[in-house]
CSV table of C-alpha atoms (C1' of nucleotides) in Angstrom, one decimal:
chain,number,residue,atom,x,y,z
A,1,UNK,CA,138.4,84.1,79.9
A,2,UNK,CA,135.0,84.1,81.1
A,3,UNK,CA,132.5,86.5,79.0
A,4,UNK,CA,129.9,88.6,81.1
A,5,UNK,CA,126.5,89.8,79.4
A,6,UNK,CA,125.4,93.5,81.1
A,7,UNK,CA,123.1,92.2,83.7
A,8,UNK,CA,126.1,90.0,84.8
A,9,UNK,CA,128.3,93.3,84.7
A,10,UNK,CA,125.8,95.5,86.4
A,11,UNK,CA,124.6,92.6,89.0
A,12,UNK,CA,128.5,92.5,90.4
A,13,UNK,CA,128.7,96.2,90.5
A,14,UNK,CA,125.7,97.2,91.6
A,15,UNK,CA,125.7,99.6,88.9
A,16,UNK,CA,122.0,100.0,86.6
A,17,UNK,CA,122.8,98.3,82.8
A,18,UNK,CA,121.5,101.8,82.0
A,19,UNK,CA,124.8,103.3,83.2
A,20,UNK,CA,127.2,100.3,81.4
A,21,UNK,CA,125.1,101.6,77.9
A,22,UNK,CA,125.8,105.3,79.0
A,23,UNK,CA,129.6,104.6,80.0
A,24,UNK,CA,130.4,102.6,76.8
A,25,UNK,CA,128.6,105.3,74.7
A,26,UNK,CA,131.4,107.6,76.5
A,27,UNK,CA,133.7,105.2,75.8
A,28,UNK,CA,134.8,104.3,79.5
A,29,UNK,CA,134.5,100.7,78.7
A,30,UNK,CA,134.3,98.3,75.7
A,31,UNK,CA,132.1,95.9,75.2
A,32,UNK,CA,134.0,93.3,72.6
A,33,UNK,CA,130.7,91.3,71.0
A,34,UNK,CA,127.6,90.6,71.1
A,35,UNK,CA,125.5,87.3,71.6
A,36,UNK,CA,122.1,88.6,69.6
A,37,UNK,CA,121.7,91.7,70.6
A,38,UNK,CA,123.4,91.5,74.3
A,39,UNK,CA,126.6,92.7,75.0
A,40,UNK,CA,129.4,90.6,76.2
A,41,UNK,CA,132.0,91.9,78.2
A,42,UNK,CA,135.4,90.6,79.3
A,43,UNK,CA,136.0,89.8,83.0
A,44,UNK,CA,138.2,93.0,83.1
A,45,UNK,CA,135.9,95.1,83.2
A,46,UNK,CA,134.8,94.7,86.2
A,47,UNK,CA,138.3,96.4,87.0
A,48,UNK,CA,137.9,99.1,84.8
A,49,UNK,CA,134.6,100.1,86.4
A,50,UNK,CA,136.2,100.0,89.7
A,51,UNK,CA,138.9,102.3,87.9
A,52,UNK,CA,136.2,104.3,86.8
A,53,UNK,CA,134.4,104.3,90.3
A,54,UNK,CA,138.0,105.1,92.3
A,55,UNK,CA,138.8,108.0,89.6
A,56,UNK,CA,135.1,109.4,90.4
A,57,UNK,CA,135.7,109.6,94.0
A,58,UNK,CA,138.8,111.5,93.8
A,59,UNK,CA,136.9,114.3,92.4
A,60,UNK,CA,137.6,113.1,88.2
A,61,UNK,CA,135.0,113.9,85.6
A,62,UNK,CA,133.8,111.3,83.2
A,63,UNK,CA,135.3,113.0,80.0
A,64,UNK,CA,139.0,113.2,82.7
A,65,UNK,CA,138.8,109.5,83.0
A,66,UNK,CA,137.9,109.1,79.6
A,67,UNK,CA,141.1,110.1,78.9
A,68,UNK,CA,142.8,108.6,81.5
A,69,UNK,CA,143.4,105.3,79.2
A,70,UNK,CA,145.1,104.7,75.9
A,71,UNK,CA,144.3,103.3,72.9
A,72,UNK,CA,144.7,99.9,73.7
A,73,UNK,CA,142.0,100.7,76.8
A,74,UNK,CA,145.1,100.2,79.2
A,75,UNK,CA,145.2,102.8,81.6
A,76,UNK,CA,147.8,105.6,81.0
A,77,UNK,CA,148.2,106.9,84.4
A,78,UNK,CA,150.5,110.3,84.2
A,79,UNK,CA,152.7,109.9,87.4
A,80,UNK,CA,153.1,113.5,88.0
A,81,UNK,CA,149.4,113.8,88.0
A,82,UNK,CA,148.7,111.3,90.5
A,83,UNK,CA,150.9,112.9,92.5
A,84,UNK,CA,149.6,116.3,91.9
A,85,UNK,CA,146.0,115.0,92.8
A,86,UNK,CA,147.3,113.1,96.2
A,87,UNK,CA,148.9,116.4,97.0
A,88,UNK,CA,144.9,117.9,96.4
A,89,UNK,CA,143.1,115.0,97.8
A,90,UNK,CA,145.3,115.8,101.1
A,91,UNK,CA,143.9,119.2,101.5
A,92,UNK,CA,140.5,117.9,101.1
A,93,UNK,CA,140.9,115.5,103.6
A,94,UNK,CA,142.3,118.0,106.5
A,95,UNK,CA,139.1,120.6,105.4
A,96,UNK,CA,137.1,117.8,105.5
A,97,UNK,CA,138.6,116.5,109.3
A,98,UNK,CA,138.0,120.2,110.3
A,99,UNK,CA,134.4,120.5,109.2
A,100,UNK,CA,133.9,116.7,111.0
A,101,UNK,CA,135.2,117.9,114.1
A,102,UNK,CA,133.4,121.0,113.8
A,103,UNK,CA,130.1,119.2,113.4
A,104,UNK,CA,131.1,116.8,115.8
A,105,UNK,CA,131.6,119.7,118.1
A,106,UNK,CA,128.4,121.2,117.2
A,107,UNK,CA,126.6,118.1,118.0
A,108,UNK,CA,127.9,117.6,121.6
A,109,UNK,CA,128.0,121.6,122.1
A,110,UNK,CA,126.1,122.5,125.4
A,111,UNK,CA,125.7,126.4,124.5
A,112,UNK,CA,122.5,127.0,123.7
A,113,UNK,CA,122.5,128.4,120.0
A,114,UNK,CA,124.8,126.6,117.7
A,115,UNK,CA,125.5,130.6,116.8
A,116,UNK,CA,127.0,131.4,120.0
A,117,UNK,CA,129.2,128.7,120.3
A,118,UNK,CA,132.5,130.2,119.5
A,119,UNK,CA,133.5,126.9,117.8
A,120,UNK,CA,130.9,126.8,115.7
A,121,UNK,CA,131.6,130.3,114.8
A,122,UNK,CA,135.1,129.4,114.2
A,123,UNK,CA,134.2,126.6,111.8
A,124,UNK,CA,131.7,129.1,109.8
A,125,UNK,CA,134.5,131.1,108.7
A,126,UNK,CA,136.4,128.6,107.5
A,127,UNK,CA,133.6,127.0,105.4
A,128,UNK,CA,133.2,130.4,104.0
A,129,UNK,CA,136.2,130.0,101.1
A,130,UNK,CA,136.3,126.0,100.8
A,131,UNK,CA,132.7,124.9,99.3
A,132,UNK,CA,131.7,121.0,98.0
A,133,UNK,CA,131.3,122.3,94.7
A,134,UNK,CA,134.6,124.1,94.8
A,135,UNK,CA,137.3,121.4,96.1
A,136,UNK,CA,135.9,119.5,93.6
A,137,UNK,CA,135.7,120.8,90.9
A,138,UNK,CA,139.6,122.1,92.1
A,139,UNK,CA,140.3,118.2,91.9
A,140,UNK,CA,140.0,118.3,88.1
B,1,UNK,CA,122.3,148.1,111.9
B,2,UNK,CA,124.2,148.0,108.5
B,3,UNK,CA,121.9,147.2,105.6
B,4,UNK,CA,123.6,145.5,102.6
B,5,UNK,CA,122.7,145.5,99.2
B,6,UNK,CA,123.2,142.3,97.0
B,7,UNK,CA,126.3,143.7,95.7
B,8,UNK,CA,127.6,144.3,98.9
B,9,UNK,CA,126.6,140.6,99.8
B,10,UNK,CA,127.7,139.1,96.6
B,11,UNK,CA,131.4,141.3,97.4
B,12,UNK,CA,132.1,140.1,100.8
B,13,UNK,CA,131.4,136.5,100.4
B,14,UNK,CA,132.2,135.9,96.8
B,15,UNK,CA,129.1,134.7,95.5
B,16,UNK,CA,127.2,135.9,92.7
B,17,UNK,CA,124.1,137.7,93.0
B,18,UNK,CA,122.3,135.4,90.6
B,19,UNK,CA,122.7,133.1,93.3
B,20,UNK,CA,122.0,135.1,96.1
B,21,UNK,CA,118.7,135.5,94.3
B,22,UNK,CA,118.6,131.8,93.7
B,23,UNK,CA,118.8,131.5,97.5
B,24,UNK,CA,116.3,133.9,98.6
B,25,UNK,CA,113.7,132.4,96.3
B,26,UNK,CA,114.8,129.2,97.7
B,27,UNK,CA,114.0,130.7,101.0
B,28,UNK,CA,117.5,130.5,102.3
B,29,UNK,CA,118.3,133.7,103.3
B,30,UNK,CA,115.9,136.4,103.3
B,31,UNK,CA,116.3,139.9,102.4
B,32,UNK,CA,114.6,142.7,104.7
B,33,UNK,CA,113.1,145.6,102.4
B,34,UNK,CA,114.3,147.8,99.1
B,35,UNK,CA,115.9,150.5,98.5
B,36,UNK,CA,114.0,151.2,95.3
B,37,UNK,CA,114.2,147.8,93.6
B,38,UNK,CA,117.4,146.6,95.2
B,39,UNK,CA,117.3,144.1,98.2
B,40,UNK,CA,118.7,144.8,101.3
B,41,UNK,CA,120.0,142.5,103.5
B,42,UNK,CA,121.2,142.8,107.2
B,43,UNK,CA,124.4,142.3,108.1
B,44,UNK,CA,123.2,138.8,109.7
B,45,UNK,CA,122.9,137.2,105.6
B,46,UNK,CA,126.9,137.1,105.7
B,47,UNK,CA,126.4,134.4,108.9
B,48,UNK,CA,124.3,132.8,107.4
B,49,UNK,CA,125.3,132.5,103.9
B,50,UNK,CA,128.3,130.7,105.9
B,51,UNK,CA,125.9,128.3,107.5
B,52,UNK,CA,125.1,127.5,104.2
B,53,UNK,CA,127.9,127.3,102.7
B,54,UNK,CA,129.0,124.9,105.6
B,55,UNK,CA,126.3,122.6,105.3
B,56,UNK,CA,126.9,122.5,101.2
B,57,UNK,CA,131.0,121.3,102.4
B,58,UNK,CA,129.2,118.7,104.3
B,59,UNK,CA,127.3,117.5,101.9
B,60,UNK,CA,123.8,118.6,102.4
B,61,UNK,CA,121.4,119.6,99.9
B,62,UNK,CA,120.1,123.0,99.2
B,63,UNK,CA,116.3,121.9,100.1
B,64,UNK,CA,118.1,120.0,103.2
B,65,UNK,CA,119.3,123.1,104.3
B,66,UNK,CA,116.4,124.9,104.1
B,67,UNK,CA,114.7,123.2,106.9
B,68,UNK,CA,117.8,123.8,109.0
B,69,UNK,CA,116.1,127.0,110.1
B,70,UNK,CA,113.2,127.4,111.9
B,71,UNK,CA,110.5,130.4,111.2
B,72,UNK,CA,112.9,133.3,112.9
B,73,UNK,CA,115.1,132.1,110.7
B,74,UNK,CA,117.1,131.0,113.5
B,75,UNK,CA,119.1,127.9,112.4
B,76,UNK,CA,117.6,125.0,114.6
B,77,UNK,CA,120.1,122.0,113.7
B,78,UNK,CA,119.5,118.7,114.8
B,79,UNK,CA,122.1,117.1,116.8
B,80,UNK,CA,121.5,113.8,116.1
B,81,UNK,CA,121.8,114.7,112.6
B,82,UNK,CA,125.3,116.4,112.9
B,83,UNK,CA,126.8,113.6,114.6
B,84,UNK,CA,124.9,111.3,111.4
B,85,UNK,CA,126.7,113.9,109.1
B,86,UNK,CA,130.1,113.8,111.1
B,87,UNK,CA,129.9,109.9,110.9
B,88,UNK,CA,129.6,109.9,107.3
B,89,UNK,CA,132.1,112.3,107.0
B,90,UNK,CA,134.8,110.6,108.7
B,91,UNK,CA,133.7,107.2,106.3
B,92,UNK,CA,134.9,109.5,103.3
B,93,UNK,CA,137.8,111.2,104.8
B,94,UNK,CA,139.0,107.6,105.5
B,95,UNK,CA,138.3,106.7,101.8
B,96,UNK,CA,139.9,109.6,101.0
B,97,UNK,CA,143.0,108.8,102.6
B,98,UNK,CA,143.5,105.4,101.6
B,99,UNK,CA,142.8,106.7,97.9
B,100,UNK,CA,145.3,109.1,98.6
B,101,UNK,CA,148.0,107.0,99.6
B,102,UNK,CA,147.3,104.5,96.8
B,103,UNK,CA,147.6,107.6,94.1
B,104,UNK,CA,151.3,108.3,96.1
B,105,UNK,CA,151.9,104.5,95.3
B,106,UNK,CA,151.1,104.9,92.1
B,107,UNK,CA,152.8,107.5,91.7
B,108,UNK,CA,155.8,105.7,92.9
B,109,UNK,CA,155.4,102.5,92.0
B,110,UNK,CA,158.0,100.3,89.8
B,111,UNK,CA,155.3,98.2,88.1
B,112,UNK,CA,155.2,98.5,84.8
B,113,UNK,CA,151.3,99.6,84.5
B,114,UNK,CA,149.5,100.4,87.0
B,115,UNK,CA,147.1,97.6,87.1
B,116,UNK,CA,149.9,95.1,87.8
B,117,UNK,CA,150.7,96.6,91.0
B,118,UNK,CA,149.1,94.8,93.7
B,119,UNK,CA,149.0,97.6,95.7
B,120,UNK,CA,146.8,100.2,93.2
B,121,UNK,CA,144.7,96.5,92.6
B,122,UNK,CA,143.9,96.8,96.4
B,123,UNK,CA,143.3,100.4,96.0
B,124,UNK,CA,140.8,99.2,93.5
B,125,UNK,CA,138.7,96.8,95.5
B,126,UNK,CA,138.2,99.6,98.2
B,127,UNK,CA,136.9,102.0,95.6
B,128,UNK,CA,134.2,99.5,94.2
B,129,UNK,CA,131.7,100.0,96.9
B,130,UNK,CA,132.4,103.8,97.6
B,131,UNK,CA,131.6,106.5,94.4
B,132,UNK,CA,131.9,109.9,95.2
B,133,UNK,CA,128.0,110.2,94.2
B,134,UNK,CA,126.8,107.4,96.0
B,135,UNK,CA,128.7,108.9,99.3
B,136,UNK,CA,127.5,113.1,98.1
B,137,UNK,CA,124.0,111.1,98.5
B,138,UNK,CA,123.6,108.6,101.0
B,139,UNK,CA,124.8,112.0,103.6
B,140,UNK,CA,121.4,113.9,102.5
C,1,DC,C1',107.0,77.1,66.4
C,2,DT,C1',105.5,80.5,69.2
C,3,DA,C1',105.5,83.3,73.1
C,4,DC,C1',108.2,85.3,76.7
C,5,DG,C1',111.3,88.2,78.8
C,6,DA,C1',115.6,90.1,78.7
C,7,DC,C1',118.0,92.7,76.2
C,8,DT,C1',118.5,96.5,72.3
C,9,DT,C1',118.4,101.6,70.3
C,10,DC,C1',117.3,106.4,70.3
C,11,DA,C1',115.4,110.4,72.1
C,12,DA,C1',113.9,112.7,75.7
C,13,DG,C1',113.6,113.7,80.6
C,14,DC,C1',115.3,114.7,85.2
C,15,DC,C1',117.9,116.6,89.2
C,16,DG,C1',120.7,120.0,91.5
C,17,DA,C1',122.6,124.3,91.5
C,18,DC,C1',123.0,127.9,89.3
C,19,DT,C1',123.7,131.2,85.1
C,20,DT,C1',122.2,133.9,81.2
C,21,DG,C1',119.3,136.9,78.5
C,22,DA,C1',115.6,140.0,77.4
C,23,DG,C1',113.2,143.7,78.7
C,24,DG,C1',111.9,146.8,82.7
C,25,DT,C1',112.7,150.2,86.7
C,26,DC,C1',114.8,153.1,89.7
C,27,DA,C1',118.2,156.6,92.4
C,28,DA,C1',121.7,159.3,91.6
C,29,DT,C1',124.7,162.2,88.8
C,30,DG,C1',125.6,166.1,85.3
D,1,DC,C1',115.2,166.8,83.8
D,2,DA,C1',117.3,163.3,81.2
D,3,DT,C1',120.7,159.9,81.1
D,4,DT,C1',123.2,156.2,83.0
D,5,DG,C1',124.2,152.0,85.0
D,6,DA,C1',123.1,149.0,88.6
D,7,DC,C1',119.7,146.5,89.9
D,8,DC,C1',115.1,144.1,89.0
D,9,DT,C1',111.8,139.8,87.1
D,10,DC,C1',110.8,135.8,84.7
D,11,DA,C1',111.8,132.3,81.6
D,12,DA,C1',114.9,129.6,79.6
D,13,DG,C1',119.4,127.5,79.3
D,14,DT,C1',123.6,124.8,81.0
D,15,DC,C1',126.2,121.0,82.8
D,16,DG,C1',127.1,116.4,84.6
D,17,DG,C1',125.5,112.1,85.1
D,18,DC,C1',122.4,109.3,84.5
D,19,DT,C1',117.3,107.3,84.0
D,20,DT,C1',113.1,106.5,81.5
D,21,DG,C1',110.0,105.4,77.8
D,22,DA,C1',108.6,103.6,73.4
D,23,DA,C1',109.3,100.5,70.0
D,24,DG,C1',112.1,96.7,68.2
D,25,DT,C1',115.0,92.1,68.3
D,26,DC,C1',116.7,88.1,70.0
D,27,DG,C1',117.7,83.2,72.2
D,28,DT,C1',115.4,80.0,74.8
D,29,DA,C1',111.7,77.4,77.4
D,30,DG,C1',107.5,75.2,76.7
DNA sequence: CTACGACTTCAAGCCGACTTGAGGTCAATG
DNA sequence: CATTGACCTCAAGTCGGCTTGAAGTCGTAG
């Protein structure tokens, strides 16, 4: 099993070696020696990180994932959770299909004012309960 | 025309008035006199404050939003920018979903652990190239 | 064998979006 | 007319997720 040094790891992902330090120190992923002072890391965790990357876009914290895998570093997955966070991930997506259409609208809108397009209008009030910062945080 | 006062404000949409502060230093919104030290506000801030909160759902950044309005304060959004915006949206919504239907599958799924389910690997490959950050970021 | 350059550690810094705290001021109520 | 309590200002703090900087340590190419 091939071993990858950090600039290895970080050239594949596109991710800074800064980050790899920073997620190991979290204990997201393992490094499992050295050679000198580098870090070696096993081909898998190039999966993890994608793991890690996936979890992040549906809305997870670092510390969440962190404790999204077992001891041995394989990932315990709770089935009802996943579930849980489809079922959350799906109301996301249909605000976030109204507010494209919205801005869509907005975009192609003829009236004058963005304000006194009625659509527009429509879409305001909508945004008005569902903020960014709110669905996801709501994800976690 | 009604005159609000922050607490009025901060009521009706739900927001603190530490951040309605926050915003009017920012030069969001803009109060229109005292009534001894306390802002008022016209009844126009509660529009607005939606606008706001509109542009945060779709991602922009506070500063962003700032130059969404021109000097009357009259929001002056670029279309060409919207349709950018929608674009970018409909990229995550996509991501969304296909994260969503792999977190059902998971959910589901016979395998063992998760990672030797071909399907959640799949799930995995999509997610490499398309962090929730990296998407937050590239729609500023 | 020595110099180089890529890594290392640790602490501190940064960004966005607010919140919190200390101390001050004001309009209204008793 | 004095108290109360909601607001005020300004500075500092918080949180998540990294990045940056200074100083040190290696393996390897020359």
């Amino acid at each position: 099993m091939k071993l990858l040094d950090i600039a290895e790891v970080a050239h594949s992902t596109g991710m800074a070696a800064s980050r790899l330090r920073f997620y190991e120190e979290k204990g997201l992923i393992g490094s499992i020696g050295r050679r000198g002072l580098k870090r070696l890391f096993e081909a898998s965790v190039l999966e993890r990180l994608s793991l890690i990357a996936l979890a992040q876009t549906a809305g997870f914290s670092l510390d969440e994932i962190a404790g999204m895998f077992d001891e041995t570093g394989r990932p315990r997955l709770d089935r009802v959770q996943l579930s849980a966070k489809a079922d959350d991930l799906d109301q996301t997506i249909r605000r976030l299909g109204a507010l494209r259409d919205g801005l869509r609208h907005a975009a192609a809108c003829p009236a004058p004012s963005h304000m006194e397009c009625p659509t527009f209008r429509r879409l305001l009030k909508g945004a008005a309960e569902s903020r960014r910062r709110r669905w996801v945080e709501d994800l976690g």
